Short mmCIF file of C-alpha atoms and ligand atoms in Angstrom, two decimals:
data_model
loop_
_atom_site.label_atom_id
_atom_site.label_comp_id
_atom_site.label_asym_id
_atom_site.label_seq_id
_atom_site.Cartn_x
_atom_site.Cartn_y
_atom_site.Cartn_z
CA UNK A 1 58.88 -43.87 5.82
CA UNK A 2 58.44 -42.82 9.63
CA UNK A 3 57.33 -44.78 12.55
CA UNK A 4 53.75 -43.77 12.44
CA UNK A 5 53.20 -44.48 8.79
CA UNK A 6 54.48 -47.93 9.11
CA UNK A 7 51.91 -48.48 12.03
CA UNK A 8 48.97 -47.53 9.79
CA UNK A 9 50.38 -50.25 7.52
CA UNK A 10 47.77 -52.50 9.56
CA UNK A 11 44.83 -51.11 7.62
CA UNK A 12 45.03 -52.17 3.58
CA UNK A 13 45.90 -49.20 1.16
CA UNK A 14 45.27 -48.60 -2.33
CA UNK A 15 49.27 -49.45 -2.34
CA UNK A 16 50.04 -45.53 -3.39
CA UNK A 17 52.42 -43.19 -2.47
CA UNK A 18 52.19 -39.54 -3.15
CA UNK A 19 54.38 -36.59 -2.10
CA UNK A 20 57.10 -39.74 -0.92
CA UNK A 21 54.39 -40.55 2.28
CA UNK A 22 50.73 -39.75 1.18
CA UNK A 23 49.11 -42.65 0.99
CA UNK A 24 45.36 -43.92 0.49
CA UNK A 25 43.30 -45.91 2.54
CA UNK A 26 41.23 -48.79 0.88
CA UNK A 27 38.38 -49.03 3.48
CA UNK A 28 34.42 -50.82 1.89
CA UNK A 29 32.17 -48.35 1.76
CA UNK A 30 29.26 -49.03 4.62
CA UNK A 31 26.60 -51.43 3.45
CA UNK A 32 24.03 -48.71 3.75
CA UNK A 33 25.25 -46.93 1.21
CA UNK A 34 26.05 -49.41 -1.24
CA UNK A 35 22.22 -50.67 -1.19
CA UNK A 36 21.24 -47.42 -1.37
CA UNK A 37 23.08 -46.49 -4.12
CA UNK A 38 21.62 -49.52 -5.58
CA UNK A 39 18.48 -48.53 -5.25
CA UNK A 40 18.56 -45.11 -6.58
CA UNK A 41 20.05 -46.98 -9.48
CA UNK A 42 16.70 -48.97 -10.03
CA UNK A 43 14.55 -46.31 -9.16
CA UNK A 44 16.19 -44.35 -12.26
CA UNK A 45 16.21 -47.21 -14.62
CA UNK A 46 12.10 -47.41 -13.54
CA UNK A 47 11.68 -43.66 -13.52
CA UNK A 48 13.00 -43.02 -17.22
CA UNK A 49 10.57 -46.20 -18.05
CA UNK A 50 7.58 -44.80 -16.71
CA UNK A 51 7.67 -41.23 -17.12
CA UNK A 52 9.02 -39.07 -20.69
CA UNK A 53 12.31 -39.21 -20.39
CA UNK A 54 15.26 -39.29 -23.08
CA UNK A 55 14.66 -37.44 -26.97
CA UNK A 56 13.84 -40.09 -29.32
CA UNK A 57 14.02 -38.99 -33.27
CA UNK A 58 12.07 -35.81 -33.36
CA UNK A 59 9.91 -36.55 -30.56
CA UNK A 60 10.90 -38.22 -26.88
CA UNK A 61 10.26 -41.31 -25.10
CA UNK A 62 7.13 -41.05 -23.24
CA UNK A 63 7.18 -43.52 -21.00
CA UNK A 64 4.38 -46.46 -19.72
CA UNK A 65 1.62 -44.67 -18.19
CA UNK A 66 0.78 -46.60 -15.06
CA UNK A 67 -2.80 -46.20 -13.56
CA UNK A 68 -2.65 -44.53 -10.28
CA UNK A 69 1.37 -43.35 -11.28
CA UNK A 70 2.31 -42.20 -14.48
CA UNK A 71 -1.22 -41.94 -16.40
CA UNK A 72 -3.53 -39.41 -16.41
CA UNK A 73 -7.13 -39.24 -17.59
CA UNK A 74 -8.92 -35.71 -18.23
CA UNK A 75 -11.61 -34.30 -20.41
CA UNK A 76 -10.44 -32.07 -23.10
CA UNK A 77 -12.08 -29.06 -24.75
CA UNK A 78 -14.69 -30.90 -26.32
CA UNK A 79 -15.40 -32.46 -23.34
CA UNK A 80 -14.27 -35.88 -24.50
CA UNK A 81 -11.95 -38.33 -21.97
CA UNK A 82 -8.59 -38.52 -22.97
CA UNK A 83 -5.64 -40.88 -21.68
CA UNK A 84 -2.49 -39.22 -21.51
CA UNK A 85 1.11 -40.29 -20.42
CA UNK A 86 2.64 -37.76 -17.57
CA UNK A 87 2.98 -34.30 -18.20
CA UNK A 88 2.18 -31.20 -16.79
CA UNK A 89 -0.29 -29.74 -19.44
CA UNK A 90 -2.64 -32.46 -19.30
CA UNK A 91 -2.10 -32.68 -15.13
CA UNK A 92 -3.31 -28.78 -15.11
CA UNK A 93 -6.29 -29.92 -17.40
CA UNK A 94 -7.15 -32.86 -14.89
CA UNK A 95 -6.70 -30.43 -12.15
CA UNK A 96 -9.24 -28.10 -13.56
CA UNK A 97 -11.98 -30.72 -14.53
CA UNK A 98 -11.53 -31.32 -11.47
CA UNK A 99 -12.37 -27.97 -9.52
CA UNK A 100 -15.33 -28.09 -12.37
CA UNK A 101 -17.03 -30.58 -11.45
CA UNK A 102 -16.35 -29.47 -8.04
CA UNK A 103 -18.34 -25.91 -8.52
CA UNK A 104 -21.09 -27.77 -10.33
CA UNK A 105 -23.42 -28.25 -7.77
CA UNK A 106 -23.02 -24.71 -6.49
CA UNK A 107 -23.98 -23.23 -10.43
CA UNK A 108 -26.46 -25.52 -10.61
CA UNK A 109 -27.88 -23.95 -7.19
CA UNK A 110 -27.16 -20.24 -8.75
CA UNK A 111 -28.65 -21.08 -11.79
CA UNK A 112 -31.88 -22.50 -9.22
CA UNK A 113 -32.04 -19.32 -7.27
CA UNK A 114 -32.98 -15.77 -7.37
CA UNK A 115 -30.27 -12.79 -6.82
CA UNK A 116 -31.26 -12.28 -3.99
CA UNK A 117 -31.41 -15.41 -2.64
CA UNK A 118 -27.72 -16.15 -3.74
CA UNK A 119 -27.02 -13.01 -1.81
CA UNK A 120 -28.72 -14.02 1.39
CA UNK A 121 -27.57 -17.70 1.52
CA UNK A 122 -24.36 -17.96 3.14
CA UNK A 123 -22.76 -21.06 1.21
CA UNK A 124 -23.88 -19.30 -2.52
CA UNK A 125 -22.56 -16.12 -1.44
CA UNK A 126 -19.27 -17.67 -0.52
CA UNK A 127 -19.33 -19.31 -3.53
CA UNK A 128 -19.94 -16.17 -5.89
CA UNK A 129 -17.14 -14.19 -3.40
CA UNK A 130 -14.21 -17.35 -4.98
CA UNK A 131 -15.59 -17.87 -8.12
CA UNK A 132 -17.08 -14.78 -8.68
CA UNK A 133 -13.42 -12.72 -8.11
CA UNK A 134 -11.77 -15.61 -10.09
CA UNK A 135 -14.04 -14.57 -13.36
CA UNK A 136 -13.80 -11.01 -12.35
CA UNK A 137 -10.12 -11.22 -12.44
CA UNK A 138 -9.82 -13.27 -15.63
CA UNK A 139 -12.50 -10.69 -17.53
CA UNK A 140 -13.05 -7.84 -15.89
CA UNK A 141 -9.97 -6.39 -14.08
CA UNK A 142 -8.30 -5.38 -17.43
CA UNK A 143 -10.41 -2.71 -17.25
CA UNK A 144 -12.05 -2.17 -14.00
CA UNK A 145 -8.85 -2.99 -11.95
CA UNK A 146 -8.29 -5.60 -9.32
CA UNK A 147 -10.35 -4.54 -6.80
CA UNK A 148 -12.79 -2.53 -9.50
CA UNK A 149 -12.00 0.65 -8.84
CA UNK A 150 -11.66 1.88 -12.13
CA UNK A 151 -9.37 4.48 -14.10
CA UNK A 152 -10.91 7.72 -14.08
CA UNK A 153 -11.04 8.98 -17.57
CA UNK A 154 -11.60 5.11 -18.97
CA UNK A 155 -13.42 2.65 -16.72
CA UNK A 156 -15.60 3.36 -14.02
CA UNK A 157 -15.57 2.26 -10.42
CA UNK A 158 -17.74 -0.60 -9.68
CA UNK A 159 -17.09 -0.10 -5.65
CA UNK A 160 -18.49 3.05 -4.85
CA UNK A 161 -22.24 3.80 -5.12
CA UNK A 162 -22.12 5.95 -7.87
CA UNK A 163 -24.27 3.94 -11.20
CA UNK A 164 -24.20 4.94 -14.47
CA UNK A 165 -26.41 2.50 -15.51
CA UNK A 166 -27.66 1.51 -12.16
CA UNK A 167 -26.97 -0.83 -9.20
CA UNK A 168 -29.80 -3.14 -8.84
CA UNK A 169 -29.39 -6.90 -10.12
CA UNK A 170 -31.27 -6.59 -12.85
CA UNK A 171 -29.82 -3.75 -14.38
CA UNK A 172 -26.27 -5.12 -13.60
CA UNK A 173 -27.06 -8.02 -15.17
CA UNK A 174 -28.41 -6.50 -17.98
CA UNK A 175 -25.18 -4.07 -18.09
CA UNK A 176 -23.33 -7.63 -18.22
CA UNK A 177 -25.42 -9.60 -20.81
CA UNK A 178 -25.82 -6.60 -23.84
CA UNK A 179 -22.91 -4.60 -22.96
CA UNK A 180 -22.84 -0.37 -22.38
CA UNK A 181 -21.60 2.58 -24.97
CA UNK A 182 -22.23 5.41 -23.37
CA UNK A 183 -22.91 8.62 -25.74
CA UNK A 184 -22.60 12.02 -25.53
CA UNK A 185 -23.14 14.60 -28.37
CA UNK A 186 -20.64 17.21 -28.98
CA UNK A 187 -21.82 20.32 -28.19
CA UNK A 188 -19.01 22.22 -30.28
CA UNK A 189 -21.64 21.60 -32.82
CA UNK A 190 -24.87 23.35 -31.65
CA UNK A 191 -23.72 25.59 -29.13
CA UNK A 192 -21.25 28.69 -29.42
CA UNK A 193 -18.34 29.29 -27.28
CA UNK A 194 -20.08 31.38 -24.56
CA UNK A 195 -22.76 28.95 -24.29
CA UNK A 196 -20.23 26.23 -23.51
CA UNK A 197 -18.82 27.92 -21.65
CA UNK A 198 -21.99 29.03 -19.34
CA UNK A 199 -22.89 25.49 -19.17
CA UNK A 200 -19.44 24.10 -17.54
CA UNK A 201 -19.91 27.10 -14.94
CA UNK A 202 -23.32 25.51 -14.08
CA UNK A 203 -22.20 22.35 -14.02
CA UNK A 204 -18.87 23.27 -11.71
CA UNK A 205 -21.43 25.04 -9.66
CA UNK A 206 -23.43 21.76 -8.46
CA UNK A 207 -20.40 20.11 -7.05
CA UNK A 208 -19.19 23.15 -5.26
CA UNK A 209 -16.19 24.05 -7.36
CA UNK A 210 -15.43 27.61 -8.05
CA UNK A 211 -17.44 29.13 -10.46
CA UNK A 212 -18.56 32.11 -12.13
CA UNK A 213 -22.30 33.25 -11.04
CA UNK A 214 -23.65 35.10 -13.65
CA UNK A 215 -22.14 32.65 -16.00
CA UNK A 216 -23.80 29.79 -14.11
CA UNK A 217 -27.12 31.08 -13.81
CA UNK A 218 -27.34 31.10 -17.48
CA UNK A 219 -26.07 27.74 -17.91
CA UNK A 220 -29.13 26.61 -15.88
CA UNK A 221 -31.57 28.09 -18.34
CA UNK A 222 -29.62 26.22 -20.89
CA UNK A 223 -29.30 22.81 -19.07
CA UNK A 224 -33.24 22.70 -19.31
CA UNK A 225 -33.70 24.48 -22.64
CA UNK A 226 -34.31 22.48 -25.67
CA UNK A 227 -31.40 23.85 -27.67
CA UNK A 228 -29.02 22.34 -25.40
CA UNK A 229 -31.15 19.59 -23.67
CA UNK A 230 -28.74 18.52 -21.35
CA UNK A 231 -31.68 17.48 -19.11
CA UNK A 232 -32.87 14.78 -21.56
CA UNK A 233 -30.27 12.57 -20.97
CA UNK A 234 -28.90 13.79 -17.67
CA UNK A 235 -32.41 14.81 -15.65
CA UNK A 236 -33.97 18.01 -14.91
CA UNK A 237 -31.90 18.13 -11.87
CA UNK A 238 -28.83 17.10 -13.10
CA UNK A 239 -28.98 13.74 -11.22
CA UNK A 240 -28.33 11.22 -14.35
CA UNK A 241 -31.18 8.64 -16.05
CA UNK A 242 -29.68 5.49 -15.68
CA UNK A 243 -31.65 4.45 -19.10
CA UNK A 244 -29.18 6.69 -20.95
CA UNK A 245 -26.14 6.18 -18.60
CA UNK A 246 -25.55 10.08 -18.26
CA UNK A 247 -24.09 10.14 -14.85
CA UNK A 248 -25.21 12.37 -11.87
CA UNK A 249 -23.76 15.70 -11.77
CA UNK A 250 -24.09 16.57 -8.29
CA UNK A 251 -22.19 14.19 -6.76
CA UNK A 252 -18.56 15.37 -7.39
CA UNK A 253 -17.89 12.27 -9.01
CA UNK A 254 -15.71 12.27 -12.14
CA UNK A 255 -15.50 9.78 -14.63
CA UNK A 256 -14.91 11.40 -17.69
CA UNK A 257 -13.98 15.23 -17.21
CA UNK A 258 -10.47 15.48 -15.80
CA UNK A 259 -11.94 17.46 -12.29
CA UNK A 260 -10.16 15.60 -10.11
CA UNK A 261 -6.29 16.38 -11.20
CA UNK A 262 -7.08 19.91 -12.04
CA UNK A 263 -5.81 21.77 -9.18
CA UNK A 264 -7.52 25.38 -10.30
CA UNK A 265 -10.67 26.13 -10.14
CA UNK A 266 -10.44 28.09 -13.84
CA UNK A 267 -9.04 24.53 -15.02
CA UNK A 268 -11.79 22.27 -13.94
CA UNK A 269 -13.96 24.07 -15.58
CA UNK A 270 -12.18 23.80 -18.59
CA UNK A 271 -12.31 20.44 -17.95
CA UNK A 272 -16.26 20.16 -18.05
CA UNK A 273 -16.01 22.31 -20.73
CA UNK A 274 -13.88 20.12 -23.13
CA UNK A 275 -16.36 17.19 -22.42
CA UNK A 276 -19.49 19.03 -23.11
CA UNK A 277 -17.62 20.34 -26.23
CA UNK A 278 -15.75 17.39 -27.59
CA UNK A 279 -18.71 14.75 -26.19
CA UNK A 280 -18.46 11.08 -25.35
CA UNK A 281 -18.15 8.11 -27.39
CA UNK A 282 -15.30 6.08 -25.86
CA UNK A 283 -16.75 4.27 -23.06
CA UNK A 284 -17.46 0.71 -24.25
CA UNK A 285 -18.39 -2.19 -21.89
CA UNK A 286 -17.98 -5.16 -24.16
CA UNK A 287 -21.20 -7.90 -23.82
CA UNK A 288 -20.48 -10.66 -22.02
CA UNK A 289 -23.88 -12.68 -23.07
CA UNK A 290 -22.26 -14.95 -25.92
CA UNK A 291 -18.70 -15.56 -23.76
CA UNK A 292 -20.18 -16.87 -20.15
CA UNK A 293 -22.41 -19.18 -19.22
CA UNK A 294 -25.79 -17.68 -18.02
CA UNK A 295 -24.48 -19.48 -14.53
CA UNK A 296 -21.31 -17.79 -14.88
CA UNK A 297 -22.68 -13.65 -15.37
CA UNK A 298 -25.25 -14.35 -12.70
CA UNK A 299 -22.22 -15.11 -10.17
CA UNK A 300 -20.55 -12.02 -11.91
CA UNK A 301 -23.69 -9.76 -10.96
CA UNK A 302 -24.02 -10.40 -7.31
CA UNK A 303 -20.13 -10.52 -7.37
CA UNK A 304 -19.96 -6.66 -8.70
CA UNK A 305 -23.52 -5.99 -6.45
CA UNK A 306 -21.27 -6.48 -3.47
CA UNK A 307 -18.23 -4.78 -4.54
CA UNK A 308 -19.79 -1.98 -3.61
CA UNK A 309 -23.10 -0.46 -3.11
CA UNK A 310 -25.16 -2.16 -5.16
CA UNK A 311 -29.01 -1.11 -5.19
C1 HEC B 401 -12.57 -3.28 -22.37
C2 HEC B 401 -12.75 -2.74 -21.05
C3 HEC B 401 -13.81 -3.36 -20.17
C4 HEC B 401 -13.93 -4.66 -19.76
C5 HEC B 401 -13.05 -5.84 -20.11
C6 HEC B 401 -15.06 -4.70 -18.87
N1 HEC B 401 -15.63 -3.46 -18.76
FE1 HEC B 401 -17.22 -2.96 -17.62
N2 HEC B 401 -17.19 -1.09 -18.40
C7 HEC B 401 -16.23 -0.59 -19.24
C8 HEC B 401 -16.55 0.79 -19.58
C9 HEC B 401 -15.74 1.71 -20.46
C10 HEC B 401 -17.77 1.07 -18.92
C11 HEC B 401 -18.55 2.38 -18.98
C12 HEC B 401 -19.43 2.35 -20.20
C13 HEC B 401 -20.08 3.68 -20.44
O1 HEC B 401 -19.70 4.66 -19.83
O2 HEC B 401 -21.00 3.69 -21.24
C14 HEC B 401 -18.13 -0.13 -18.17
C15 HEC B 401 -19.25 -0.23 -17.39
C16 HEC B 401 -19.52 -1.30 -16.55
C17 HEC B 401 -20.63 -1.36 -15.62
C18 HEC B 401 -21.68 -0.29 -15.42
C19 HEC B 401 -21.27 0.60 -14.26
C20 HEC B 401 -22.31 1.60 -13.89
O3 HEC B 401 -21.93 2.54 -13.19
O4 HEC B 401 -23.48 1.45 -14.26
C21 HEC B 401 -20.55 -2.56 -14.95
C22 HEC B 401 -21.47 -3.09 -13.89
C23 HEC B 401 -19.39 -3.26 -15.50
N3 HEC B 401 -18.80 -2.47 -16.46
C24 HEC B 401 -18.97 -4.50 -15.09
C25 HEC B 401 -18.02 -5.24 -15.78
C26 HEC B 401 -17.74 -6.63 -15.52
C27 HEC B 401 -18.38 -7.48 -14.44
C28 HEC B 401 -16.79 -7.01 -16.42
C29 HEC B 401 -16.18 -8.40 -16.62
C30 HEC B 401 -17.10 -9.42 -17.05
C31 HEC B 401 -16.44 -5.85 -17.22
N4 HEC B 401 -17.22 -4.80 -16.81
C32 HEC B 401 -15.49 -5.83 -18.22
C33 HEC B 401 -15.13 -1.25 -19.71
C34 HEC B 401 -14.89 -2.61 -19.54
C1 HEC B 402 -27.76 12.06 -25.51
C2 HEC B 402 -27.64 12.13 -24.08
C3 HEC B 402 -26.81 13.24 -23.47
C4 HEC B 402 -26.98 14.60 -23.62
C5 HEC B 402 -28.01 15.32 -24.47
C6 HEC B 402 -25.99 15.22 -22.77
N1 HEC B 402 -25.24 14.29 -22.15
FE1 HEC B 402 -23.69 14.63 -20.88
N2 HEC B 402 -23.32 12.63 -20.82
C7 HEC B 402 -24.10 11.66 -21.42
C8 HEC B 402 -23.53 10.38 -21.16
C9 HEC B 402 -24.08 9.03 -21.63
C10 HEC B 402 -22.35 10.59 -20.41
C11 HEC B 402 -21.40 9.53 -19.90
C12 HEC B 402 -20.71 8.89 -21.07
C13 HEC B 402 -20.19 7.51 -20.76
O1 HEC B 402 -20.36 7.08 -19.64
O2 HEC B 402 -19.64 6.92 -21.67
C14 HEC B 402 -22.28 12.04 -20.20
C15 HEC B 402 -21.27 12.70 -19.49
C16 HEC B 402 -21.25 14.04 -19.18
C17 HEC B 402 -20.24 14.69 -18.40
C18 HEC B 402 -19.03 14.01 -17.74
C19 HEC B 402 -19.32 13.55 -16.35
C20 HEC B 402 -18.17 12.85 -15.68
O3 HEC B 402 -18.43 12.08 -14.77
O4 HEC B 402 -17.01 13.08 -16.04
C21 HEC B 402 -20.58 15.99 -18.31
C22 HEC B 402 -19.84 17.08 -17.57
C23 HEC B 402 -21.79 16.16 -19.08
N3 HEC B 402 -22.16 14.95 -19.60
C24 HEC B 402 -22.46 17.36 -19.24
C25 HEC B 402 -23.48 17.55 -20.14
C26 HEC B 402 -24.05 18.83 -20.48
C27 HEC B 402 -23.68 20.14 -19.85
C28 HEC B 402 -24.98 18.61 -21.44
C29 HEC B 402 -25.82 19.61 -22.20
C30 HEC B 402 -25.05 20.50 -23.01
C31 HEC B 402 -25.01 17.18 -21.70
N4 HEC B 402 -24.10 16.58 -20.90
C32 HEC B 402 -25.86 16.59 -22.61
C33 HEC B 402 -25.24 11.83 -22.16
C34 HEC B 402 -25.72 13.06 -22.56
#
């Protein structure tokens, strides 16, 4: 053993040698950390007491729920109070009872006020701007898309000015409450080829696309002749009658006819002409009376009335 090894002799060792000269110092460990590692020690022990903790037969320990700690009190679906050890299910359910009871006074306020008063008063229409893209998001986006812009060819935008049904409260809400199938006779049916095909030139012709003149002229006679009667449901001038939900025609908006990705002009008129051929019966708009609160579709209406331009 060398000089210097003997000196460190001074401070104790575990009395091991490795490698002929390795040896170990035997130092305490500093008081801090012994207490606390101590403490950690308790504060386990009490943890596994208090909160679930080990599996115990086929369930687990769930530990003592401690008021203010490790218990947790919350109204379940039927609206009765329930006492529950920790977890995170019944936290989340606290948690929401909590933000409930929160919005109360502001439904109870909606449910007190006018559309257009919720509009105009800036604490309601805060309100129906959180809650009201909250339930639009839950119910509504599916179909309608985050922001409500739609899918064209499945849902239609709820942010531009364009109604099928209309844009005032009222008929919003009424769009909400009962629910919309929009329908559309096929034409294939009553009309020959030519015909059809006179009609989609019209029709092309009122939102500027490319069209065939002679073709369209004809399809105008048509439009407001009783063997087609496109102007029942969609107006004399083409314009739409929100009581039927046939949309305008003039405003080069597209919902159902595939206009918009035809690049030719020869195929977007085949485009109007498959829809006034094949006809409409796929766009549903479920009801929403029996699955929200009155509270909750009223927050929903002058939600979607500000989306865009409602009426
Ligand atoms: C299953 C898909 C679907 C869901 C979910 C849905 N909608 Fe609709 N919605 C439609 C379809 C399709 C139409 C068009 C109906 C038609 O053309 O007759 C429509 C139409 C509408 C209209 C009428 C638009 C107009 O131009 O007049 C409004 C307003 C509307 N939905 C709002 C909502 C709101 C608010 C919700 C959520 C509570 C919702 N929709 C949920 C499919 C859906
Ligand atoms: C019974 C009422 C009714 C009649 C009659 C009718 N339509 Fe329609 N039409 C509708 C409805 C409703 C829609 C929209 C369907 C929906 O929203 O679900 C529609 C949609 C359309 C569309 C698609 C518009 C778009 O945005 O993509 C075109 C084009 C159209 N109709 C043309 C015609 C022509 C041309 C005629 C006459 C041959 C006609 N319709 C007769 C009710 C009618």
């Amino acid at each position: 053993m060398s000089e210097q090894h003997l000196q460190s002799q001074t401070v104790q060792t575990t009395g091991h040698a490795w490698d002929g000269d390795l040896q170990e110092f035997n130092n305490p460990l500093p008081t801090w950390w012994v207490y606390t590692f101590y403490i950690t020690i308790v504060f386990a022990v009490l943890y596994w007491f208090i909160y679930p903790s080990w599996p115990f037969g086929k369930g687990f320990l769930s530990g003592i729920p401690v008021p203010g700690i490790s218990r947790i009190v919350y109204q379940n679906d039927k609206g009765e109070t329930v006492e529950s050890h920790w977890n995170t299910r019944a936290l989340l359910q606290a948690d929401l009872n909590q933000a409930a009871e929160m919005q109360k006074p502001y439904f109870s306020k909606v449910a007190q006020s006018s559309f257009s008063e919720i509009a105009r008063n800036p604490e309601l229409s805060g309100f129906v701007q959180s809650a009201g893209k909250v339930l639009f998001n839950d119910n509504c986006a599916a179909c309608h898309q985050q922001g409500g812009q739609g899918v064209v060819g499945f849902f239609p935008n709820l942010v531009d000015d364009d109604w099928l049904y209309g844009g005032t409260f009222d008929r919003i809400h009424e769009t909400l409450i009962n629910g919309r199938r929009g329908y559309m006779p096929a034409f294939a049916e009553v009309l020959n080829a030519r015909e059809i095909d006179s009609l989609a030139n019209y029709v092309a012709s009122l939102s500027g696309i490319a069209h065939d003149a002679n073709k369209a002229a004809s399809g105008k006679v048509l439009f407001a002749s009783e063997s087609a009667a496109c102007y029942y449901c969609h107006g004399e001038n083409a314009q739409g009658r929100k009581e039927t939900g046939a949309p305008n025609l003039t405003d080069r908006i597209w919902l159902w006819a595939n206009v918009p990705a035809a690049e030719k002009a020869e195929d977007k008129v085949s485009a109007i002409r498959n829809v006034i051929a094949g006809g409409l019966n796929k766009g549903v708009m479920p009801a929403w009376g029996e699955r929200m609160t009155p509270e909750e579709i009223k927050v929903l209406t002058v939600y979607v009335h500000q989306l865009g331009g409602g009426e």
